[in-house]
Coordinates of C-alpha atoms (C1' of nucleotides) in Angstrom, one line a residue:
Chain A
X1 CA 102.3 8.0 22.2
X2 CA 104.6 10.6 23.6
X3 CA 105.3 12.8 20.6
X4 CA 102.4 11.9 18.4
X5 CA 99.9 14.3 17.0
X6 CA 97.6 16.1 19.5
X7 CA 94.6 13.9 20.0
X8 CA 91.1 14.7 21.2
X9 CA 92.3 14.4 24.7
X10 CA 94.9 17.1 24.8
X11 CA 93.8 20.3 23.3
X12 CA 95.6 22.6 21.0
X13 CA 96.9 25.0 23.6
X14 CA 99.0 22.2 25.0
X15 CA 100.7 21.5 21.7
X16 CA 101.2 25.2 21.2
X17 CA 102.9 25.9 24.4
X18 CA 105.4 23.2 23.7
X19 CA 106.4 24.8 20.4
X20 CA 106.9 28.5 20.8
X21 CA 108.3 30.8 23.4
X22 CA 105.9 33.5 22.5
X23 CA 102.7 33.8 24.6
X24 CA 100.5 30.9 23.6
X25 CA 98.1 31.8 20.8
X26 CA 95.9 29.8 18.6
X27 CA 97.4 28.8 15.3
X28 CA 95.4 31.2 13.1
X29 CA 96.8 34.1 15.0
X30 CA 100.3 32.6 14.7
X31 CA 99.9 32.5 11.0
X32 CA 98.3 35.9 10.6
X33 CA 101.2 37.4 12.5
X34 CA 103.5 36.4 9.6
X35 CA 101.6 39.1 7.7
X36 CA 101.2 41.9 10.2
X37 CA 101.6 42.8 13.9
X38 CA 98.2 43.4 15.6
X39 CA 97.2 45.8 18.3
X40 CA 96.1 44.3 21.6
X41 CA 92.3 44.6 21.0
X42 CA 92.7 43.1 17.5
X43 CA 94.7 40.2 18.9
X44 CA 92.1 39.6 21.6
X45 CA 89.3 39.5 19.1
X46 CA 91.1 37.1 16.9
X47 CA 92.0 35.0 19.9
X48 CA 88.3 34.9 20.8
X49 CA 87.5 33.2 17.6
X50 CA 88.6 29.9 19.0
X51 CA 86.3 30.3 22.0
X52 CA 83.1 29.4 20.2
X53 CA 81.5 26.0 20.6
X54 CA 84.1 23.5 19.4
X55 CA 83.1 20.8 17.1
X56 CA 85.0 17.5 17.0
X57 CA 85.2 15.2 14.1
X58 CA 86.6 11.7 14.4
X59 CA 89.5 10.7 12.1
X60 CA 88.6 9.7 8.6
X61 CA 85.2 11.2 8.8
X62 CA 83.9 14.0 6.6
X63 CA 83.5 17.5 8.0
X64 CA 81.3 18.4 5.0
X65 CA 80.3 16.8 1.7
X66 CA 79.9 18.1 -1.8
X67 CA 76.4 19.4 -2.2
X68 CA 75.9 20.2 1.5
X69 CA 74.4 23.5 2.3
X70 CA 77.3 25.8 3.2
X71 CA 77.4 27.2 6.7
X72 CA 79.9 29.7 8.0
X73 CA 83.6 29.8 7.8
X74 CA 85.3 27.0 9.7
X75 CA 88.5 27.5 11.6
X76 CA 90.6 24.4 12.3
X77 CA 91.9 24.4 15.8
X78 CA 93.8 21.2 15.7
X79 CA 94.1 18.1 13.6
X80 CA 94.6 17.6 9.9
X81 CA 91.9 17.7 7.2
X82 CA 91.8 17.9 3.4
X83 CA 89.5 19.1 0.7
X84 CA 88.8 16.7 -2.0
X85 CA 86.7 16.1 -5.1
X86 CA 85.5 12.9 -6.5
X87 CA 84.9 12.0 -10.2
X88 CA 81.9 10.0 -11.3
X89 CA 83.9 6.9 -11.6
X90 CA 85.3 7.1 -8.1
X91 CA 88.7 8.7 -8.7
X92 CA 89.5 11.1 -6.0
X93 CA 91.8 14.1 -5.9
X94 CA 92.9 15.8 -2.7
X95 CA 92.8 19.5 -3.5
X96 CA 94.3 21.0 -0.4
X97 CA 95.5 20.1 3.1
X98 CA 94.0 22.0 6.0
X99 CA 96.2 22.4 9.0
X100 CA 95.5 24.0 12.4
X101 CA 94.9 27.6 11.9
X102 CA 93.5 27.3 8.5
X103 CA 90.2 29.0 7.7
X104 CA 88.1 26.9 5.4
X105 CA 87.2 29.0 2.5
X106 CA 84.9 31.9 2.4
X107 CA 82.8 29.8 0.1
X108 CA 80.2 29.5 2.7
X109 CA 79.4 33.2 2.5
X110 CA 78.5 33.1 -1.1
X111 CA 77.6 29.7 -2.4
X112 CA 74.6 27.8 -1.4
X113 CA 76.2 24.5 -1.9
X114 CA 79.7 23.2 -1.4
X115 CA 81.4 22.1 -4.6
X116 CA 83.8 19.9 -2.8
X117 CA 84.1 17.8 0.3
X118 CA 86.3 18.1 3.4
X119 CA 87.6 15.0 5.2
X120 CA 89.4 14.6 8.5
X121 CA 92.8 12.9 8.5
X122 CA 93.2 12.9 12.3
X123 CA 90.6 13.8 14.8
X124 CA 89.8 17.4 14.1
X125 CA 88.5 20.1 16.4
X126 CA 87.1 23.2 14.7
X127 CA 84.8 26.1 15.3
X128 CA 82.2 27.5 12.9
X129 CA 82.5 31.2 12.6
X130 CA 79.2 32.9 11.7
X131 CA 79.4 35.6 9.2
X132 CA 78.5 38.4 11.7
X133 CA 81.6 37.4 13.6
X134 CA 83.7 38.0 10.6
X135 CA 82.0 41.3 9.9
X136 CA 82.7 42.4 13.4
X137 CA 86.3 41.6 13.0
X138 CA 86.6 43.5 9.7
X139 CA 84.9 46.4 11.4
X140 CA 87.9 46.6 13.8
X141 CA 89.8 48.2 11.0
X142 CA 91.9 47.7 7.9
X143 CA 94.6 45.7 9.7
X144 CA 92.4 42.8 10.5
X145 CA 90.4 43.0 7.3
X146 CA 93.6 42.9 5.2
X147 CA 95.0 40.1 7.2
X148 CA 91.9 38.0 6.4
X149 CA 92.3 39.0 2.7
X150 CA 95.9 37.9 3.0
X151 CA 94.8 34.6 4.3
X152 CA 92.4 34.0 1.5
X153 CA 94.9 35.2 -1.0
X154 CA 97.6 32.8 0.3
X155 CA 95.1 29.9 -0.1
X156 CA 94.6 30.8 -3.7
X157 CA 98.3 31.1 -4.2
X158 CA 98.8 27.6 -2.8
X159 CA 96.2 26.3 -5.1
X160 CA 98.0 27.8 -8.0
X161 CA 101.2 26.2 -7.0
X162 CA 99.5 22.8 -6.7
X163 CA 98.4 23.3 -10.3
X164 CA 102.1 23.8 -11.3
X165 CA 103.1 20.8 -9.2
X166 CA 100.7 18.4 -10.8
X167 CA 101.2 19.8 -14.3
X168 CA 105.0 20.1 -14.6
X169 CA 106.8 18.2 -11.9
X170 CA 107.6 14.4 -12.1
X171 CA 106.8 12.1 -9.3
X172 CA 109.8 12.6 -7.1
X173 CA 109.7 16.3 -7.5
X174 CA 106.0 16.4 -6.8
X175 CA 106.2 14.5 -3.6
X176 CA 109.2 16.5 -2.4
X177 CA 107.4 19.7 -3.2
X178 CA 104.4 18.7 -1.1
X179 CA 106.7 17.8 1.8
X180 CA 108.5 21.1 1.6
X181 CA 105.2 22.9 1.6
X182 CA 103.9 21.0 4.6
X183 CA 107.1 21.6 6.6
X184 CA 106.9 25.3 5.9
X185 CA 103.3 25.6 6.7
X186 CA 103.6 23.7 9.9
X187 CA 106.5 26.0 10.9
X188 CA 104.2 28.9 10.4
X189 CA 101.8 27.7 13.0
X190 CA 104.5 26.4 15.4
X191 CA 103.9 22.8 14.7
X192 CA 107.3 22.0 13.2
X193 CA 110.4 21.8 15.4
X194 CA 113.2 22.8 13.1
X195 CA 113.1 20.1 10.4
X196 CA 111.0 17.7 12.3
X197 CA 107.2 17.4 12.5
X198 CA 104.4 15.0 12.7
X199 CA 102.8 14.2 9.3
X200 CA 99.8 12.0 9.9
X201 CA 99.2 11.3 6.2
X202 CA 99.2 7.8 4.8
X203 CA 100.9 7.1 1.5
X204 CA 97.5 6.7 0.0
X205 CA 96.7 10.3 1.1
X206 CA 99.9 11.4 -0.5
X207 CA 98.9 9.5 -3.7
X208 CA 95.6 11.2 -3.9
X209 CA 97.2 14.6 -3.4
X210 CA 100.0 14.2 -5.9
X211 CA 98.0 12.3 -8.6
X212 CA 100.0 9.1 -8.4
X213 CA 99.4 5.5 -7.2
X214 CA 100.2 4.5 -3.6
X215 CA 102.7 2.1 -4.9
X216 CA 104.6 4.8 -6.7
X217 CA 104.4 7.1 -3.7
X218 CA 106.0 4.3 -1.7
X219 CA 108.9 4.1 -4.2
X220 CA 109.4 7.8 -4.2
X221 CA 109.5 7.9 -0.4
X222 CA 112.1 5.2 -0.4
X223 CA 114.1 7.1 -3.0
X224 CA 114.1 10.2 -0.7
X225 CA 115.2 8.0 2.2
X226 CA 117.9 6.4 0.1
X227 CA 119.2 9.8 -0.9
X228 CA 119.4 10.7 2.8
X229 CA 117.0 13.6 2.4
X230 CA 114.3 12.4 4.8
X231 CA 113.6 10.2 7.7
X232 CA 110.0 9.1 8.2
X233 CA 108.6 6.5 10.5
X234 CA 104.9 6.5 11.3
X235 CA 104.0 10.1 11.8
X236 CA 107.4 11.2 12.8
X237 CA 108.9 13.1 9.8
X238 CA 112.2 14.7 9.6
X239 CA 113.9 16.5 6.7
X240 CA 117.5 15.5 7.1
X241 CA 118.6 17.9 4.5
X242 CA 115.8 20.4 3.8
X243 CA 117.9 22.5 1.4
X244 CA 118.5 19.6 -0.8
X245 CA 114.9 18.5 -0.5
X246 CA 113.9 22.0 -1.7
X247 CA 116.3 21.7 -4.6
X248 CA 114.9 18.4 -5.7
X249 CA 111.4 19.9 -5.6
X250 CA 112.4 23.3 -7.1
X251 CA 110.6 24.7 -4.1
X252 CA 110.3 28.4 -3.8
X253 CA 108.5 29.4 -0.6
X254 CA 107.6 32.8 -2.0
X255 CA 104.1 31.5 -2.9
X256 CA 103.4 31.0 0.8
X257 CA 103.8 34.7 1.4
X258 CA 105.3 34.3 4.9
X259 CA 107.5 37.3 4.9
X260 CA 105.5 39.9 6.7
X261 CA 104.2 41.7 3.6
X262 CA 101.8 43.8 5.7
X263 CA 104.6 45.2 7.7
X264 CA 103.6 48.8 6.8
X265 CA 100.3 48.2 8.6
X266 CA 101.9 47.1 11.9
X267 CA 100.5 48.3 15.1
X268 CA 103.1 50.4 16.9
Chain B
X1 CA 88.7 37.6 -41.1
X2 CA 85.0 37.8 -40.8
X3 CA 84.4 35.7 -37.7
X4 CA 87.8 35.7 -36.1
X5 CA 88.5 37.0 -32.6
X6 CA 87.9 40.6 -31.9
X7 CA 91.1 42.5 -32.7
X8 CA 92.4 45.8 -31.6
X9 CA 90.5 47.4 -34.4
X10 CA 87.0 46.5 -33.5
X11 CA 86.3 47.1 -29.8
X12 CA 84.5 44.7 -27.5
X13 CA 81.1 46.4 -27.8
X14 CA 81.0 45.3 -31.3
X15 CA 81.5 41.6 -30.5
X16 CA 79.0 41.9 -27.6
X17 CA 76.2 43.4 -29.6
X18 CA 76.5 40.6 -32.1
X19 CA 76.0 37.9 -29.4
X20 CA 73.2 38.9 -27.1
X21 CA 69.8 40.5 -27.5
X22 CA 70.1 42.1 -24.0
X23 CA 71.2 45.7 -23.9
X24 CA 75.0 45.7 -24.6
X25 CA 77.1 45.5 -21.5
X26 CA 80.7 44.8 -21.0
X27 CA 81.6 41.2 -20.3
X28 CA 82.2 41.5 -16.6
X29 CA 78.7 42.7 -16.0
X30 CA 77.4 39.9 -18.3
X31 CA 79.1 37.5 -16.0
X32 CA 78.1 39.0 -12.7
X33 CA 74.5 38.9 -13.8
X34 CA 74.7 35.2 -13.7
X35 CA 74.9 35.7 -9.9
X36 CA 72.5 38.5 -9.2
X37 CA 70.3 41.1 -10.8
X38 CA 71.6 44.6 -10.2
X39 CA 69.8 47.9 -9.6
X40 CA 70.2 50.6 -12.2
X41 CA 72.8 52.6 -10.3
X42 CA 74.8 49.5 -9.5
X43 CA 74.8 48.5 -13.1
X44 CA 75.9 51.9 -14.1
X45 CA 78.8 51.9 -11.7
X46 CA 79.9 48.5 -12.9
X47 CA 79.5 49.6 -16.5
X48 CA 81.7 52.6 -15.8
X49 CA 84.6 50.3 -14.8
X50 CA 85.4 49.8 -18.4
X51 CA 85.6 53.5 -19.0
X52 CA 89.0 54.1 -17.4
X53 CA 92.1 54.5 -19.5
X54 CA 92.4 51.3 -21.6
X55 CA 95.7 49.6 -21.9
X56 CA 96.5 47.5 -24.9
X57 CA 99.0 44.7 -25.0
X58 CA 100.2 43.1 -28.2
X59 CA 99.7 39.4 -28.6
X60 CA 102.2 37.1 -27.0
X61 CA 103.5 39.8 -24.8
X62 CA 103.3 39.8 -21.0
X63 CA 100.9 42.0 -19.1
X64 CA 102.9 41.4 -15.9
X65 CA 105.8 39.3 -14.7
X66 CA 106.5 37.3 -11.6
X67 CA 108.2 39.6 -9.2
X68 CA 106.7 42.8 -10.6
X69 CA 105.2 45.2 -8.1
X70 CA 101.5 44.6 -7.9
X71 CA 99.3 47.4 -9.1
X72 CA 95.5 47.4 -8.9
X73 CA 93.0 44.9 -10.1
X74 CA 92.9 44.4 -13.9
X75 CA 89.8 43.9 -15.8
X76 CA 90.1 42.2 -19.2
X77 CA 87.9 44.0 -21.8
X78 CA 88.8 41.8 -24.7
X79 CA 91.3 39.3 -25.9
X80 CA 92.6 36.2 -24.2
X81 CA 95.4 36.0 -21.6
X82 CA 96.7 33.4 -19.2
X83 CA 98.4 33.2 -15.9
X84 CA 101.6 31.1 -15.8
X85 CA 104.4 30.1 -13.6
X86 CA 107.9 29.0 -14.7
X87 CA 110.2 26.5 -13.0
X88 CA 113.9 27.2 -12.6
X89 CA 114.6 24.8 -15.5
X90 CA 112.3 26.5 -17.9
X91 CA 109.2 24.2 -17.6
X92 CA 106.1 26.4 -17.8
X93 CA 102.6 25.7 -16.5
X94 CA 99.6 27.8 -17.5
X95 CA 97.6 28.2 -14.4
X96 CA 94.4 29.9 -15.7
X97 CA 93.0 31.4 -18.8
X98 CA 91.7 34.9 -18.5
X99 CA 88.8 35.8 -20.8
X100 CA 87.0 39.1 -21.4
X101 CA 85.2 40.1 -18.3
X102 CA 87.7 38.4 -16.0
X103 CA 89.1 40.4 -13.0
X104 CA 92.7 39.5 -12.5
X105 CA 93.0 38.6 -8.9
X106 CA 92.8 40.7 -5.9
X107 CA 96.3 39.8 -5.3
X108 CA 97.4 43.3 -6.1
X109 CA 95.6 44.6 -3.0
X110 CA 97.6 42.5 -0.6
X111 CA 100.9 41.3 -1.9
X112 CA 103.8 43.5 -2.8
X113 CA 105.0 41.2 -5.6
X114 CA 103.2 39.0 -8.1
X115 CA 104.0 35.3 -7.6
X116 CA 103.1 34.5 -11.2
X117 CA 103.1 36.1 -14.6
X118 CA 100.3 37.0 -17.0
X119 CA 100.8 36.7 -20.8
X120 CA 98.6 37.7 -23.6
X121 CA 97.4 35.2 -26.2
X122 CA 95.7 37.6 -28.5
X123 CA 96.0 41.4 -28.4
X124 CA 94.4 42.3 -25.0
X125 CA 92.7 45.4 -24.0
X126 CA 92.3 45.9 -20.2
X127 CA 91.8 48.6 -17.6
X128 CA 93.6 48.9 -14.3
X129 CA 91.0 49.5 -11.5
X130 CA 92.5 51.3 -8.6
X131 CA 91.6 50.1 -5.1
X132 CA 89.5 53.2 -4.3
X133 CA 87.4 52.4 -7.2
X134 CA 86.6 48.9 -5.9
X135 CA 86.0 50.4 -2.4
X136 CA 83.5 52.8 -3.9
X137 CA 81.8 49.9 -5.6
X138 CA 81.6 47.9 -2.4
X139 CA 80.1 51.0 -0.7
X140 CA 77.1 50.8 -3.0
X141 CA 75.8 48.0 -0.9
X142 CA 75.9 44.3 -0.3
X143 CA 74.7 43.3 -3.7
X144 CA 77.8 44.5 -5.5
X145 CA 80.1 43.5 -2.8
X146 CA 78.8 40.0 -2.8
X147 CA 79.0 39.8 -6.5
X148 CA 82.6 40.7 -6.4
X149 CA 83.1 38.0 -3.7
X150 CA 81.3 35.6 -5.9
X151 CA 83.7 36.4 -8.7
X152 CA 86.8 35.8 -6.6
X153 CA 85.2 32.7 -5.3
X154 CA 84.5 31.3 -8.7
X155 CA 88.1 31.8 -9.7
X156 CA 89.2 29.8 -6.7
X157 CA 86.7 27.1 -7.6
X158 CA 88.1 26.9 -11.1
X159 CA 91.6 26.6 -9.8
X160 CA 90.5 23.7 -7.6
X161 CA 88.9 22.0 -10.6
X162 CA 92.2 22.4 -12.5
X163 CA 93.9 20.6 -9.7
X164 CA 91.5 17.7 -10.1
X165 CA 91.9 17.8 -13.9
X166 CA 95.7 17.6 -13.7
X167 CA 95.7 15.1 -10.9
X168 CA 93.1 12.6 -12.0
X169 CA 92.1 12.8 -15.6
X170 CA 94.0 11.2 -18.5
X171 CA 95.1 13.2 -21.5
X172 CA 91.9 12.9 -23.5
X173 CA 89.7 13.7 -20.5
X174 CA 91.9 16.5 -19.5
X175 CA 91.8 18.2 -22.9
X176 CA 88.1 17.6 -23.2
X177 CA 87.5 19.1 -19.8
X178 CA 89.4 22.2 -20.6
X179 CA 87.4 22.7 -23.8
X180 CA 84.1 22.2 -22.0
X181 CA 85.2 24.8 -19.4
X182 CA 86.1 27.3 -22.1
X183 CA 82.9 26.9 -24.0
X184 CA 80.9 27.4 -20.8
X185 CA 82.9 30.4 -19.7
X186 CA 82.7 32.0 -23.2
X187 CA 78.9 31.5 -23.2
X188 CA 78.7 33.3 -19.8
X189 CA 80.2 36.4 -21.4
X190 CA 78.3 36.1 -24.7
X191 CA 81.3 35.0 -26.7
X192 CA 80.0 31.6 -27.7
X193 CA 77.3 31.2 -30.2
X194 CA 75.6 27.9 -29.2
X195 CA 78.4 25.4 -29.5
X196 CA 80.7 27.5 -31.6
X197 CA 83.3 29.9 -30.5
X198 CA 86.7 31.3 -31.3
X199 CA 89.5 29.7 -29.4
X200 CA 92.8 31.5 -30.2
X201 CA 95.0 29.0 -28.4
X202 CA 97.8 27.0 -30.0
X203 CA 98.2 23.4 -29.3
X204 CA 101.3 24.4 -27.4
X205 CA 99.2 26.6 -25.1
X206 CA 96.9 23.7 -24.5
X207 CA 99.9 21.5 -23.7
X208 CA 101.2 24.0 -21.1
X209 CA 97.8 24.2 -19.6
X210 CA 97.1 20.5 -19.4
X211 CA 100.6 19.3 -18.5
X212 CA 101.2 17.3 -21.7
X213 CA 103.4 17.7 -24.7
X214 CA 102.3 19.5 -27.8
X215 CA 102.7 16.3 -29.8
X216 CA 100.2 14.5 -27.5
X217 CA 97.8 17.4 -27.5
X218 CA 97.7 17.1 -31.3
X219 CA 96.9 13.4 -31.0
X220 CA 94.1 14.0 -28.5
X221 CA 92.7 16.8 -30.7
X222 CA 92.6 14.4 -33.6
X223 CA 91.0 11.7 -31.4
X224 CA 88.2 14.1 -30.6
X225 CA 87.8 15.0 -34.2
X226 CA 87.8 11.3 -35.2
X227 CA 85.1 10.6 -32.6
X228 CA 83.0 13.4 -34.2
X229 CA 83.0 15.4 -31.0
X230 CA 84.6 18.6 -32.2
X231 CA 85.5 20.6 -35.3
X232 CA 88.4 22.9 -35.1
X233 CA 90.2 24.8 -37.8
X234 CA 92.3 27.7 -36.9
X235 CA 90.5 29.6 -34.2
X236 CA 87.1 28.4 -35.2
X237 CA 86.0 25.8 -32.7
X238 CA 82.8 23.9 -32.6
X239 CA 81.6 21.3 -30.3
X240 CA 79.6 19.0 -32.6
X241 CA 78.3 17.0 -29.6
X242 CA 78.8 18.9 -26.4
X243 CA 77.0 16.4 -24.3
X244 CA 79.3 13.6 -25.3
X245 CA 82.3 15.9 -25.0
X246 CA 81.2 16.6 -21.4
X247 CA 80.7 12.9 -20.8
X248 CA 84.2 12.1 -22.0
X249 CA 85.6 14.9 -19.7
X250 CA 83.3 14.0 -16.7
X251 CA 82.5 17.7 -16.8
X252 CA 80.2 19.0 -14.2
X253 CA 79.6 22.7 -14.7
X254 CA 78.6 23.2 -11.0
X255 CA 82.0 24.5 -10.2
X256 CA 81.5 27.5 -12.5
X257 CA 78.6 28.6 -10.3
X258 CA 76.6 30.1 -13.1
X259 CA 73.2 29.4 -11.7
X260 CA 72.2 32.7 -10.2
X261 CA 73.1 31.7 -6.6
X262 CA 72.6 35.3 -5.4
X263 CA 69.0 35.3 -6.6
X264 CA 67.8 36.2 -3.1
X265 CA 69.6 39.5 -3.4
X266 CA 68.1 40.5 -6.7
X267 CA 67.1 44.1 -7.1
X268 CA 63.4 44.3 -7.7
Chain C
dC1 C1' 108.8 34.6 -51.5
dG2 C1' 111.6 33.1 -47.8
dG3 C1' 111.5 32.4 -42.8
dT4 C1' 109.2 31.3 -38.7
dC5 C1' 105.6 29.4 -36.1
dT6 C1' 102.2 25.8 -35.9
dA7 C1' 100.3 21.4 -37.0
dT8 C1' 101.0 16.7 -38.1
dT9 C1' 103.0 12.0 -38.4
dG10 C1' 106.1 8.1 -37.2
dA11 C1' 109.2 5.3 -34.2
dA12 C1' 111.3 4.2 -30.0
dG13 C1' 111.9 4.6 -25.1
dG14 C1' 110.7 5.5 -20.2
dC15 C1' 108.0 6.8 -16.3
dG16 C1' 104.6 5.6 -13.7
dA17 C1' 100.4 2.4 -13.6
dT18 C1' 98.7 -2.0 -12.8
dC19 C1' 98.5 -6.5 -10.8
dA20 C1' 99.7 -9.5 -7.3
dA21 C1' 101.9 -11.0 -3.2
dC22 C1' 103.6 -10.4 1.3
dA23 C1' 105.1 -7.9 5.6
dT24 C1' 104.0 -4.9 9.1
dT25 C1' 101.4 -2.0 12.0
dC26 C1' 97.3 -0.7 14.2
dG27 C1' 92.8 -0.9 16.1
dT28 C1' 89.6 -3.5 18.5
dG29 C1' 87.3 -6.7 21.2
dG30 C1' 87.7 -10.9 23.6
Chain D
dC1 C1' 97.1 -8.5 27.4
dC2 C1' 96.6 -11.1 23.7
dA3 C1' 94.5 -12.4 19.2
dC4 C1' 92.5 -11.3 15.3
dG5 C1' 91.3 -8.7 11.2
dA6 C1' 91.9 -4.6 8.6
dA7 C1' 94.6 -1.0 7.1
dT8 C1' 99.1 0.4 5.7
dG9 C1' 103.6 -0.2 3.9
dT10 C1' 106.8 -2.8 0.8
dT11 C1' 108.5 -5.4 -3.2
dG12 C1' 108.6 -7.5 -7.9
dA13 C1' 107.0 -8.1 -12.7
dT14 C1' 104.6 -6.5 -16.6
dC15 C1' 102.0 -3.2 -19.3
dG16 C1' 100.8 1.0 -21.6
dC17 C1' 100.2 6.0 -21.8
dC18 C1' 102.6 9.6 -22.8
dT19 C1' 107.3 11.5 -23.8
dT20 C1' 111.1 12.2 -26.7
dC21 C1' 113.3 12.7 -30.9
dA22 C1' 113.0 13.6 -35.6
dA23 C1' 111.2 14.9 -39.9
dT24 C1' 107.7 17.0 -42.9
dA25 C1' 103.8 19.8 -44.2
dG26 C1' 101.2 23.7 -43.9
dA27 C1' 100.0 28.4 -42.4
dC28 C1' 101.1 33.0 -41.5
dC29 C1' 103.8 37.2 -41.7
dG30 C1' 106.9 40.7 -43.1

DNA sequence: CGGTCTATTGAAGGCGATCAACATTCGTGG
DNA sequence: CCACGAATGTTGATCGCCTTCAATAGACCG
C-alpha cells in the first residue's frame, strides 16, 4: 500500500508534495507552467479552481456517458480516467487517458450532448468548473487565456498522435508509444519519479486503447520485459531504458508541446 | 471534365451556386450555419474572410510541413487537402481530410512549430486569416465566437472518431466509415448532390488514411462494389445504398454535430 | 506515343486474433 | 484472518485477415 496510487483517503496535495521541490500546486498548474510562467494573481486564480466542490467517483464507474447532457468543464484532481466510445456491437475503444491536471474537453460549452463516455480507472476526484469561472480566468489577460488554448491544443495534438499510432505502428511499437506518452505526461504533473511511476491500467485497458486483444498486449508486455526495457509489477512501472523504449516506439515528444512555447509571454 | 472537381480555373462560387438554392455563400459559412443562424452583419463578416489574398497550391504539393513556423489560421476555399504525419522510417499516416470550408487548426495561434504537415490532394485555394481578423470576428459577439468554438470542437470530435475507426473497425468497416464521413461532410458544404460527389482521392490516399495497404483498399473497394453499395469511377463517387453503407460502417453521424446545436443562439 | 501513376489480380506468408486452459492476484464477506 | 469468487495475468495452439511481393492492365500527362 505504501507507494500505490493516491486513493480517496489521501488527497492529491499529499502526492504532490512528495514529488516536487517547488511549492505544492495542483497538477493543472504544474502542467500549464510548462507553457508559460504566471503572475502571482494568475497563479492564485488557477490554484483556486481546485477549491470548488470536489466530486468523487469510485473506480471503474463512469463520470459521464455518451448522450448525457454536457455540463461544465471538468478538472481531474487525482486518479486516472479515460474517454471511450462503444460501437453498436459492443467493441470499445479508449480514445484518451485523463490524468490528474487534465481538463476534460471544452465540449461541454458547445454541445448539448456528449458524443463519448468517460470512465474512471481508479477512484477519481474532480471538480466541475462552470463556464463563468473560465470566462473570469480568461478575463485575467492573454497569458491565462493562451495557456488554456495551449491545453486544448495539446489535447488535440495527442489525439492526432493516437491516430498515427493506431494507423501505422505495429503492436510492440504501439504499446511502447503509449507507455512513453504516459511517462512523459506523468512527469509533467510531477507524478513520475525519474523513470518510475504508477500505472493503474490493466492489460485489458491497454488493449482497448491500442486496438489489440488483451492476450496480445500480454505478449508485448513480456517482450518488453524480455528486452530489458521495462519492469512492471502491479501498478509499479519502471522504464529501465527509456531511450531504447522511445526508439522502439519511434516516440517524438514534440507533440506533447512541453517546451515552454509561451515563454515570450512569461510574467517577469 | 464536365462534373469533375472544381479546378483552379473555375472558382468556388461556381461550384456552390450549382449545389444549393440558398444565396451563394462560401463553404465555411455553409457549414457554420449548421450550428446557428447568423445576423446579417455577422454573415457579412464571415463572408469577407474569403476575400483576403487567395493562395493557390498545386495538387500533390505541401501547404505546410512539420517543423514549419506556424502562421495564421488557414481557410480552405476549394480543393481537397489532408494533414499527415511521417514516422522516421517513412511510414505515413493521413490524420484528417480538409475540405472546402475547413479551418486548419488554431494551432498557429499557440504553437511556434507545426507538429504535422498538410498536403494538397487537388489544386487548393486558401486564405491565411491573421489572428487580428479572428479576434475581430469574436468581438462581434457570442454567436460568432461560439460558432468558431463549435468548428474547432467538431474537428476534435472527428479526430476521436478516427481513433475509434482505426482501433476497432476491420478493413471493410473502416473504409466504409471514411466514405460515409466524407459524403456527410461534403453535403454540409453543398458539395454532394444527394448520394453523389467527387472524391479525388487515390486508393493510396485511402490506404494512408485507414492504415491499410493500397492493395487491400482496392479489394475492399471492390467488395463494396460487388455488394452494390457504391459506384466509383475516377473521381465520380456514388453511394448506391447509403443506408446499408452506414450500417456496414456502424456509422453514427452524431459526431459530426450537424444538427443545429446552437439553435438557441439564432439571430431572429 | 512513351513514361509514370494508378488500379487490379494472384499467390504466399506473417502478425495478431481467437479459443481454451490455467495461474495468480485481489476484493469481499464470513 | 481466512476463504471464496471474480478479475487479471499468462501460456499454448490454431485460424484468418491483411500484408507482402510480383506482375499486368489501364489511365493520364507531357
